[in-house]
Amino acid sequence: MKNLLIATFVVSISFLSGSCKVSSGQGKQYDFSSLDSVIQGWVDKGYYPGASICVVKNDTVIFQKNYRDYTPDTKVYVASAGKWVAAAVIGVVVDRTDLGWDDPVEKWLPEFKDDAKGKILLRQLLSHTSGVRPYLPEPRVDNYNHLDSAVTEILPLDTVFTPGTRFEYGGLAMQIAGRMAEVAMGEEFETLFQELLAQPLEMKNSHFTPINTDGGHAPMLGGGLCTTMNDYLHFLSMVYHDGMYNGKQIISAETVKEMQADQVKGAIIPSNNLDNYVAKGLGQSHNGIYGLGEWRELIDKKTGEAYQISSPGWAGAYPWINKHDKVYGFFISHVAGSSAKEDGFSSFFGSPVISRTVSEILKGKPLVVKQGRINVGNGSLYYEEAGQGEPIIFVHGHSLDHRMWDEQFSVFAKKYHVIRYDLRGYGISSSQTEDYQFMHVEDLVTLMDFLHIKKAHIVGLSLGGFVTADMLAYFPDRMLSAFLASGNIRKSKGPSEPMTKEEAKVRDEEIAALKKKGVEVMKKEWFEGLMKSGGSQRERMRVPLWQMIDEWDAWQPLHKEVRVVAGLDAIEELKKSHPAVPALIVEGHSSDNKFSKNPPILEYLPNGKLKIIEDCGHMMNMERPEEFNAALEEFLINIEQ
């Protein structure tokens, strides 16, 4: 059973001697077991050698944990998490000198006067819209400890696009910005950092130089910061309080606001690589993705202001601030070993899992919900239940988890005893193993037995529909009804035909190809396919759908999964039994969602019917929850009558 971490007290935070000092105090309970499970899973899989995390709400630490040998004072090179800090240093210089965000490079660096790069603005250098190439041409690496040397290397390089017309993520342009700040203040950048930020913020264990020459931490401003969790939390506290720290204004509130404002504006944003982190990592579709040295992860659609900002690093560090939640936090680690690469794991794109999980934890649950875990064979299932009345069990789809039923769970709990759970291998239920044969339908019956449920209405979508069909085939006596959405019989071999050597070889080749392609790419393609299948209301589901897919560990496509649904075996059983269970096959109709108007399963269900929900796709319960709920409610009422 996974360890439940419930913060039964909160701690007040103060910044003394460069570390996070805490004192206990009574406060609201938050259950951080889901976040702990995510991070512990990363560490256990070998993606990280250890880690630390701290979450602060209203200046109070609500969760802090260290993994393995990490401590709050473990020094780590945090890669692009340093971009935020470097830009803030330059922001202080803007506050204190004549340096301005709209100054051209040539104003401060005369060597650029006869070069096209001389017309680039300081704000463009810090927002990846400058046209300066992202990195030096291979095999050269900008691992200089002095910015004048770095700028000398950049000077002869051609721009790759007209400044302001395109967003291209990288670090080289920040070197020029840092050099402009050096000239404006008459000090080297490390000195500026120490005097303007590190010392007033008590960041005693942080530095940009000397550069880490191991690779992946150059150039200096874009990837060279070495820091600790405690130190970086001081920086986040300052930004969260609009530039104020310990009663002193370190950076002006106006500059903090300017750094968080949209600096990309009308620039073209590529859709197929790191440049589209906000879309790929968060499933967001807005264009105002970057400010000055920081990502604008989530924005208020009415005002256009960013309410969640961040600066994730490729190696694992993830600082963020969420103004709506009144939270800031920092996850610090450094990816190590080959496991992450072999599994296609990206710490950069995986970072938002942390902030999203925290937001979800803080929201709490509006219902009186019982949570539990039961043993099934060599694993366990997580479940939730609420309400009273006839039981309804919701079974989720592939790559998703129990949260896909958010729009149904509370609605039907008003009249029914509702249960939702994570299938084995999904959500926070236990993982699968390649050598252990089980079936999801047997797990479901075990759950019913544990909850003392003799019969239930089973509602499944996609993979959940396959499981519901298996219930009809093997356990019809345990069903009050069957509601099968976007899936019924899976047209594949069942457990009666174990995987052959030839099939195993093909799967190994598919897995190798997927790892080479990258799991994050696969997830994005899968997500876009589900989105494309939808109708006019599909944007309603974008954020929650991507959240689940992004947090999915993708075990199934990365392994030789045993046959966990009956598939064609179920057809043979249904041919024999023709169960009289009331059943409704529900499909969504849109231009990009294909379905059968005469599903074969209805041949074996004497009390089965087909219903079409117009203008929606595969994920109908999330895309059009009102219509889905109405169809389910009507179906249940008709059964009662």
XYZ file of C-alpha atoms in Angstrom:
641
model
C 0.000 0.000 0.000
C 1.334 3.391 -0.925
C 2.255 5.630 1.965
C -0.285 8.344 2.736
C 1.371 11.655 3.466
C -1.163 13.922 5.105
C 0.039 17.309 6.309
C -1.778 17.416 9.642
C -0.073 20.666 10.545
C 1.363 23.567 8.675
C 4.525 25.475 9.396
C 5.285 29.165 9.283
C 8.191 30.037 7.046
C 10.978 32.492 7.769
C 14.248 32.979 5.959
C 17.183 33.031 8.318
C 20.825 32.193 7.682
C 20.048 31.183 4.117
C 17.801 28.283 5.055
C 14.134 27.561 5.488
C 13.383 27.756 9.220
C 9.968 26.495 10.317
C 7.791 26.533 13.385
C 4.719 24.386 13.838
C 1.166 25.665 13.918
C -2.253 24.127 13.488
C -3.804 24.397 10.032
C -5.930 22.775 7.371
C -5.133 19.217 6.381
C -3.870 18.504 2.901
C -3.311 15.002 1.579
C -0.098 15.044 -0.458
C 0.047 11.281 -1.010
C -0.654 11.668 -4.733
C 2.261 14.089 -5.196
C 4.526 11.931 -3.075
C 3.577 8.912 -5.191
C 4.549 10.712 -8.403
C 7.956 11.837 -7.131
C 8.724 8.558 -5.369
C 7.894 6.759 -8.605
C 10.404 8.874 -10.534
C 13.102 8.170 -7.960
C 12.315 4.443 -7.749
C 12.511 4.126 -11.538
C 15.999 5.629 -11.482
C 15.126 8.865 -13.246
C 16.518 10.859 -10.324
C 19.130 9.874 -7.702
C 17.112 11.783 -5.119
C 15.079 14.960 -4.834
C 13.605 17.609 -2.557
C 10.351 19.512 -2.808
C 8.738 22.315 -0.853
C 5.283 23.846 -1.363
C 4.422 27.182 0.269
C 0.902 28.635 0.523
C 0.219 32.052 2.045
C 3.815 32.135 3.318
C 3.297 28.826 5.094
C 5.021 25.574 4.207
C 2.270 23.027 3.592
C 4.464 20.225 2.253
C 8.169 19.475 2.296
C 9.923 16.179 1.708
C 13.393 14.929 0.827
C 13.992 11.763 -1.185
C 17.013 9.547 -0.564
C 20.132 11.591 0.224
C 18.811 14.988 -0.820
C 18.360 17.759 1.755
C 17.029 21.324 1.445
C 20.661 22.442 1.170
C 21.842 19.982 -1.499
C 23.586 21.999 -4.239
C 22.389 21.247 -7.767
C 22.970 22.726 -11.216
C 19.395 23.542 -12.192
C 19.823 24.262 -15.924
C 17.022 26.463 -17.324
C 15.542 27.104 -13.888
C 18.341 29.672 -13.766
C 16.856 31.700 -16.638
C 14.277 33.211 -14.281
C 16.972 34.249 -11.807
C 19.296 35.622 -14.505
C 16.497 37.718 -15.992
C 15.682 39.049 -12.517
C 19.290 40.181 -12.070
C 18.993 42.127 -15.320
C 15.654 43.468 -14.076
C 17.378 44.973 -11.033
C 19.926 46.580 -13.362
C 17.035 48.071 -15.362
C 15.663 49.480 -12.094
C 18.976 51.046 -11.063
C 20.545 52.274 -14.316
C 19.647 53.757 -17.699
C 19.367 50.266 -19.192
C 15.878 49.793 -20.651
C 13.882 46.824 -21.949
C 13.574 48.489 -25.352
C 17.249 49.387 -25.661
C 18.927 47.962 -28.788
C 22.059 45.897 -28.312
C 24.234 48.479 -30.090
C 23.448 51.136 -27.459
C 25.507 49.236 -24.880
C 27.703 47.014 -27.044
C 29.214 49.172 -29.812
C 30.852 46.158 -31.454
C 27.366 45.322 -32.772
C 26.770 48.729 -34.468
C 27.447 47.441 -37.977
C 25.647 44.147 -37.390
C 21.951 43.265 -37.754
C 22.043 41.955 -34.208
C 22.729 45.481 -33.008
C 19.066 46.380 -33.575
C 17.763 43.553 -31.358
C 16.010 44.801 -28.217
C 16.880 43.713 -24.687
C 13.355 42.314 -24.150
C 13.713 40.181 -27.296
C 16.971 38.706 -25.979
C 15.179 37.564 -22.819
C 12.008 36.277 -24.505
C 13.560 34.004 -27.177
C 12.303 36.231 -29.987
C 15.639 37.854 -30.894
C 16.610 35.802 -33.924
C 19.933 34.874 -32.304
C 20.476 31.157 -32.813
C 19.650 29.084 -29.703
C 23.159 27.692 -29.210
C 26.608 27.877 -30.761
C 27.123 25.705 -33.861
C 28.403 22.231 -32.991
C 30.895 21.214 -31.771
C 31.421 24.580 -30.086
C 29.921 25.052 -26.615
C 29.391 28.363 -24.851
C 30.839 27.353 -21.506
C 32.569 30.667 -20.901
C 32.774 32.064 -17.387
C 33.014 35.617 -18.750
C 30.315 37.166 -20.903
C 32.666 39.338 -22.948
C 34.244 36.121 -24.299
C 30.814 34.630 -24.980
C 29.670 37.725 -26.886
C 32.830 37.647 -29.001
C 31.837 34.137 -30.133
C 28.271 35.221 -30.905
C 29.151 38.380 -32.864
C 30.021 36.709 -36.218
C 26.956 34.423 -36.213
C 24.034 35.229 -38.506
C 20.544 35.624 -37.092
C 18.130 32.794 -37.939
C 14.994 34.926 -38.225
C 13.906 38.560 -38.099
C 13.734 39.743 -34.466
C 10.227 39.668 -33.023
C 8.751 37.389 -35.687
C 9.381 33.964 -34.157
C 9.794 32.253 -30.782
C 12.745 29.857 -30.565
C 13.759 28.598 -27.140
C 17.459 28.625 -26.285
C 20.092 30.328 -24.177
C 22.624 32.113 -26.354
C 20.749 35.419 -26.624
C 20.716 35.760 -22.838
C 24.504 36.048 -22.903
C 24.188 39.278 -24.873
C 21.543 40.551 -22.448
C 23.802 39.770 -19.513
C 26.707 41.559 -21.149
C 24.522 44.660 -21.639
C 23.777 44.591 -17.898
C 27.481 44.228 -17.117
C 28.341 47.330 -19.146
C 25.466 49.304 -17.620
C 26.622 48.524 -14.056
C 30.358 48.177 -14.642
C 30.553 44.754 -12.962
C 30.794 41.130 -14.125
C 27.567 39.162 -14.047
C 28.491 36.920 -11.114
C 29.202 40.027 -9.053
C 25.869 41.523 -10.129
C 24.067 38.349 -9.105
C 25.745 38.188 -5.718
C 25.312 41.881 -4.880
C 21.866 42.526 -6.375
C 20.075 39.247 -5.597
C 22.014 36.546 -3.767
C 23.110 38.630 -0.781
C 19.828 40.477 -0.118
C 17.899 37.215 -0.641
C 20.285 35.224 1.577
C 21.066 32.813 -1.267
C 24.414 31.874 0.258
C 24.873 28.618 -1.657
C 24.107 29.867 -5.176
C 26.310 30.964 -8.071
C 26.487 31.162 -11.878
C 30.261 30.749 -12.098
C 32.252 28.616 -12.289
C 30.297 26.918 -15.079
C 29.650 23.171 -14.859
C 31.609 21.715 -17.788
C 29.932 18.291 -17.608
C 27.538 19.391 -20.324
C 23.962 20.583 -20.428
C 24.505 23.662 -18.261
C 25.715 26.191 -20.789
C 25.474 28.973 -21.669
C 25.956 30.575 -18.294
C 22.818 32.693 -17.936
C 20.546 30.192 -19.649
C 21.706 27.056 -17.863
C 24.550 27.692 -15.420
C 22.923 28.422 -12.065
C 23.931 26.208 -9.141
C 21.618 26.519 -6.150
C 19.738 24.735 -3.366
C 16.070 24.294 -2.622
C 16.241 26.703 0.304
C 18.040 29.376 -1.708
C 15.651 29.229 -4.636
C 12.649 29.424 -2.309
C 13.955 32.810 -1.145
C 13.927 33.978 -4.755
C 10.385 32.669 -5.285
C 9.201 34.401 -2.118
C 10.553 37.678 -3.465
C 8.817 37.292 -6.835
C 5.581 36.141 -5.178
C 5.582 39.346 -3.106
C 6.108 41.588 -6.145
C 9.817 42.093 -5.526
C 9.672 42.457 -1.741
C 11.763 40.302 0.613
C 12.036 40.688 4.386
C 10.511 44.160 4.154
C 12.941 45.367 1.485
C 12.132 46.040 -2.182
C 14.741 44.002 -4.076
C 13.270 44.511 -7.530
C 10.492 46.948 -8.375
C 6.922 45.693 -8.604
C 6.731 47.328 -12.029
C 9.670 45.246 -13.260
C 8.207 42.040 -11.810
C 4.981 42.772 -13.679
C 6.847 43.498 -16.922
C 8.775 40.234 -16.656
C 5.512 38.318 -16.260
C 3.795 40.072 -19.177
C 3.435 38.485 -22.617
C 6.625 39.205 -24.561
C 5.964 36.803 -27.443
C 2.906 38.672 -28.715
C 2.467 38.090 -32.449
C 5.566 35.944 -32.961
C 5.173 32.561 -34.645
C 5.412 29.674 -32.161
C 6.601 26.339 -33.609
C 4.370 23.421 -32.703
C 6.713 20.462 -32.973
C 9.508 20.912 -30.438
C 10.645 22.433 -27.146
C 9.531 25.854 -28.318
C 5.936 24.847 -27.633
C 6.444 23.771 -24.013
C 3.178 25.348 -22.842
C 1.187 23.354 -25.397
C 3.188 20.145 -25.062
C 3.715 20.215 -21.307
C 0.403 21.691 -20.197
C -1.990 21.165 -23.094
C -2.597 24.922 -23.263
C -3.399 26.619 -26.564
C -2.690 30.289 -25.794
C 0.085 32.199 -27.593
C 1.335 34.364 -24.731
C 3.655 31.635 -23.542
C 6.726 33.555 -22.370
C 7.662 36.678 -20.456
C 11.204 37.762 -19.644
C 13.094 34.687 -18.457
C 9.959 32.800 -17.414
C 7.196 30.680 -18.912
C 3.607 31.917 -18.685
C 2.036 28.508 -18.087
C -1.536 29.483 -17.261
C -3.245 32.748 -18.132
C -6.486 34.451 -17.196
C -8.503 34.453 -20.406
C -10.295 37.673 -19.466
C -7.265 39.791 -18.552
C -4.499 37.980 -20.415
C -2.369 38.057 -17.264
C -0.372 34.996 -16.284
C -1.452 33.433 -13.001
C 1.022 30.545 -13.153
C 4.634 31.212 -14.080
C 7.618 28.890 -14.056
C 11.111 28.127 -15.308
C 11.612 24.346 -15.697
C 15.035 22.888 -16.409
C 15.854 19.906 -18.611
C 17.566 18.162 -15.691
C 14.598 18.158 -13.334
C 14.410 21.429 -11.389
C 10.965 23.032 -11.454
C 10.114 26.332 -9.728
C 6.611 27.748 -10.076
C 4.215 30.352 -8.713
C 0.426 30.038 -8.916
C -1.328 33.271 -7.955
C -4.814 31.765 -7.926
C -3.740 29.101 -5.443
C -1.545 31.616 -3.562
C 1.222 29.066 -3.834
C 4.844 28.850 -4.847
C 7.029 25.784 -4.806
C 10.266 24.237 -5.921
C 11.157 20.693 -6.944
C 14.900 20.171 -7.210
C 16.805 17.206 -8.589
C 19.127 16.304 -11.429
C 18.256 13.554 -13.876
C 20.828 10.759 -13.813
C 21.487 7.396 -15.407
C 19.976 5.887 -18.524
C 16.533 4.906 -17.199
C 14.856 8.196 -18.076
C 16.260 8.156 -21.605
C 15.365 4.502 -22.140
C 11.783 5.113 -21.016
C 11.477 8.296 -23.035
C 10.910 10.294 -19.834
C 11.318 14.066 -20.132
C 11.769 15.923 -16.864
C 11.247 19.176 -18.778
C 7.808 18.268 -20.112
C 6.960 16.239 -17.021
C 7.434 19.210 -14.685
C 3.852 20.565 -14.818
C 2.627 17.319 -13.270
C 3.912 18.722 -9.978
C 2.098 22.057 -10.033
C -1.116 20.512 -11.360
C -1.118 17.877 -8.639
C -0.611 20.555 -5.995
C -3.522 22.599 -7.383
C -5.711 19.519 -7.341
C -4.754 18.755 -3.747
C -5.592 22.285 -2.654
C -9.026 22.154 -4.267
C -9.996 19.256 -2.047
C -13.156 17.255 -2.639
C -16.590 18.916 -2.433
C -18.331 15.641 -1.593
C -18.009 13.468 1.456
C -15.854 10.959 -0.368
C -14.498 7.754 1.056
C -11.113 6.820 -0.353
C -9.604 3.387 -0.104
C -7.321 0.763 -1.511
C -7.886 -2.980 -1.889
C -5.554 -5.836 -2.704
C -6.052 -7.661 -6.012
C -3.737 -10.543 -6.776
C -0.215 -9.136 -6.760
C -1.398 -5.525 -6.824
C -3.859 -3.015 -5.413
C -6.629 -0.721 -6.641
C -7.384 2.829 -5.529
C -11.081 3.687 -5.312
C -13.467 6.437 -4.221
C -17.134 6.180 -3.253
C -19.857 8.633 -2.298
C -23.642 8.887 -2.013
C -26.360 6.362 -1.259
C -28.713 4.289 -3.370
C -28.220 1.783 -6.162
C -24.521 1.366 -6.996
C -23.010 2.883 -10.151
C -19.412 1.973 -10.923
C -17.542 4.190 -13.394
C -14.688 2.561 -15.349
C -12.215 4.910 -17.055
C -10.439 4.794 -20.401
C -6.883 3.972 -21.479
C -4.186 6.510 -20.486
C -6.644 8.136 -18.063
C -7.785 7.564 -14.487
C -10.727 8.005 -12.115
C -10.671 11.796 -12.553
C -12.153 11.537 -16.042
C -15.496 11.054 -14.264
C -15.389 14.368 -12.358
C -18.428 15.687 -14.241
C -20.446 12.557 -13.395
C -19.271 11.572 -9.925
C -20.793 14.431 -7.920
C -23.926 14.639 -10.083
C -24.973 11.006 -9.653
C -23.866 10.871 -6.006
C -26.994 12.900 -5.204
C -29.171 9.868 -5.930
C -26.883 6.841 -6.233
C -24.009 5.122 -4.476
C -21.225 6.040 -6.910
C -17.850 4.334 -7.139
C -14.932 5.214 -9.370
C -11.514 3.623 -9.318
C -8.190 3.400 -11.113
C -7.692 0.279 -13.187
C -4.566 -1.672 -12.386
C -1.651 0.040 -14.122
C -3.319 3.469 -14.177
C -3.645 6.461 -11.865
C -2.540 5.631 -8.343
C -3.421 1.955 -8.442
C -0.432 -0.396 -8.513
C 1.570 -1.020 -11.657
C 1.253 -4.020 -13.937
C 3.974 -6.579 -14.609
C 4.685 -8.338 -17.874
C 4.697 -11.824 -16.397
C 1.478 -11.715 -14.350
C -1.786 -12.624 -16.092
C -4.886 -10.888 -14.799
C -8.039 -9.359 -16.248
C -9.520 -5.974 -15.454
C -12.972 -7.532 -15.184
C -11.796 -9.854 -12.404
C -10.332 -6.874 -10.543
C -13.696 -5.119 -10.851
C -15.552 -8.079 -9.354
C -13.006 -8.201 -6.519
C -13.712 -4.522 -5.846
C -17.465 -5.211 -5.781
C -16.965 -8.087 -3.355
C -14.831 -5.915 -1.080
C -17.506 -3.189 -1.052
C -20.262 -5.802 -0.505
C -21.974 -4.864 -3.755
C -23.998 -7.744 -5.198
C -25.069 -5.935 -8.349
C -24.246 -2.568 -9.895
C -24.828 -0.379 -12.905
C -21.516 -0.483 -14.785
C -20.613 2.612 -16.804
C -17.492 2.383 -18.947
C -15.918 4.477 -21.690
C -13.322 3.277 -24.218
C -11.173 0.778 -22.279
C -13.837 1.038 -19.591
C -16.358 -0.007 -22.239
C -14.266 -3.103 -22.987
C -14.286 -3.979 -19.287
C -18.058 -3.445 -19.160
C -18.471 -5.791 -22.146
C -16.377 -8.369 -20.302
C -18.742 -8.042 -17.345
C -21.656 -8.818 -19.669
C -19.816 -11.856 -20.982
C -18.533 -13.338 -17.725
C -20.449 -11.776 -14.813
C -23.904 -10.685 -16.051
C -25.412 -11.813 -12.749
C -23.459 -9.003 -11.017
C -24.947 -6.281 -13.232
C -28.022 -4.089 -12.894
C -27.236 -2.563 -16.278
C -24.440 -1.838 -18.732
C -23.671 1.598 -20.208
C -20.919 1.238 -22.819
C -19.590 4.500 -24.291
C -17.061 4.727 -27.143
C -16.141 1.073 -26.847
C -17.640 -2.359 -26.261
C -15.922 -5.471 -27.642
C -12.219 -5.054 -28.284
C -11.414 -6.741 -31.586
C -8.255 -8.457 -30.394
C -7.152 -11.807 -29.028
C -8.109 -12.662 -25.479
C -6.312 -14.526 -22.673
C -7.209 -17.870 -24.285
C -4.472 -17.127 -26.836
C -1.317 -16.011 -24.995
C 1.231 -13.895 -26.815
C 3.352 -15.939 -29.228
C 7.106 -15.564 -29.705
C 6.474 -13.870 -33.033
C 4.049 -11.404 -31.446
C 6.515 -10.762 -28.625
C 9.224 -9.970 -31.163
C 6.961 -7.512 -32.954
C 6.096 -5.869 -29.626
C 9.784 -5.528 -28.760
C 10.333 -3.742 -32.060
C 7.343 -1.473 -31.447
C 8.582 -0.637 -27.957
C 12.081 0.151 -29.227
C 10.636 2.420 -31.912
C 8.469 4.192 -29.347
C 11.401 4.798 -27.009
C 13.405 6.197 -29.905
C 10.513 8.439 -30.876
C 9.949 9.565 -27.293
C 7.088 8.875 -24.927
C 6.236 12.557 -24.694
C 5.780 12.715 -28.465
C 3.528 9.650 -28.332
C 1.443 11.173 -25.536
C 1.001 14.393 -27.447
C -0.085 12.556 -30.602
C -2.529 10.433 -28.602
C -3.939 13.525 -26.941
C -4.306 15.413 -30.214
C -6.079 12.410 -31.725
C -8.658 12.423 -28.937
C -9.083 16.172 -29.257
C -9.489 15.963 -33.019
C -12.268 13.392 -32.666
C -14.396 15.908 -30.805
C -17.056 18.317 -31.941
C -17.643 22.004 -31.324
C -17.277 21.721 -27.522
C -13.984 19.818 -27.449
C -11.957 22.692 -25.948
C -13.868 22.133 -22.702
C -11.894 18.976 -22.091
C -8.435 20.121 -23.215
C -6.916 20.895 -19.824
C -8.226 17.960 -17.722
C -7.691 15.484 -20.566
C -4.078 16.515 -21.082
C -3.463 16.542 -17.354
C -4.322 12.857 -17.068
C -2.447 11.820 -20.213
C 0.608 13.828 -19.186
C 0.641 12.228 -15.727
C 0.100 8.711 -17.096
C 3.320 6.701 -16.766
C 2.719 5.047 -20.164
C 3.586 1.586 -18.816
C 1.316 -0.190 -21.300
C 2.889 1.011 -24.581
C 6.368 0.537 -23.107
C 5.875 -3.119 -22.120
C 4.528 -6.429 -23.393
C 1.199 -6.177 -21.616
C -0.674 -9.415 -20.994
C -4.183 -9.679 -22.418
C -6.113 -7.815 -19.731
C -9.456 -7.632 -21.569
C -11.283 -10.590 -23.060
C -11.552 -9.215 -26.572
C -12.750 -11.860 -29.000
C -13.085 -14.344 -26.127
C -15.979 -12.222 -24.846
C -17.829 -12.606 -28.149
C -17.772 -16.385 -27.771
C -19.194 -16.122 -24.259
C -21.926 -13.706 -25.337
C -22.925 -16.008 -28.185
C -23.621 -18.706 -25.618
C -25.395 -16.631 -22.975
C -27.219 -13.716 -24.639
C -27.476 -11.946 -21.239
C -30.742 -10.104 -20.587
C -28.987 -7.233 -18.804
C -30.305 -3.807 -19.917
C -27.532 -2.303 -22.030
C -26.992 0.965 -23.872
C -24.245 1.408 -26.458
C -23.431 5.120 -26.719
C -21.381 6.691 -29.502
C -20.395 10.251 -30.324
C -20.995 11.603 -33.812
C -18.577 14.100 -35.341
C -16.767 14.409 -38.655
C -13.599 12.900 -37.159
C -15.075 10.211 -34.914
C -15.797 6.876 -36.553
C -18.215 4.346 -35.068
C -20.461 1.503 -36.155
C -24.165 2.238 -36.555
C -24.768 -1.487 -36.111
C -22.368 -2.636 -33.378
C -22.038 -6.460 -33.481
C -22.392 -6.765 -29.701
C -26.095 -5.876 -29.979
C -26.683 -9.216 -31.727
C -26.065 -10.896 -28.375
C -27.853 -8.413 -26.091
C -31.643 -8.860 -26.297
C -32.152 -5.750 -24.144
C -29.462 -3.690 -25.796
C -29.919 -0.426 -27.680
C -27.762 2.153 -29.473
C -27.772 5.896 -28.761
C -25.886 8.582 -30.696
C -24.828 11.858 -29.093
C -24.371 14.446 -31.815
C -21.493 16.884 -32.207
C -19.022 15.090 -29.983
C -16.232 12.563 -30.213
C -14.612 9.744 -28.293
C -14.404 11.450 -24.886
C -18.079 12.365 -24.783
C -18.442 12.441 -21.000
C -15.804 15.181 -20.778
C -16.680 17.025 -23.975
C -20.452 17.128 -23.526
C -21.063 16.149 -19.887
C -24.606 17.534 -19.808
C -25.739 15.400 -22.757
C -23.835 12.370 -21.463
C -25.342 12.699 -17.992
C -28.826 13.151 -19.433
C -28.437 9.995 -21.524
C -27.250 8.005 -18.511
C -29.986 9.373 -16.257
C -32.703 8.588 -18.818
C -31.316 5.073 -19.221
C -31.347 4.466 -15.468
C -34.864 5.877 -15.022
C -36.211 3.634 -17.781
C -34.690 0.615 -16.047
C -36.344 1.554 -12.759
C -39.711 1.816 -14.493
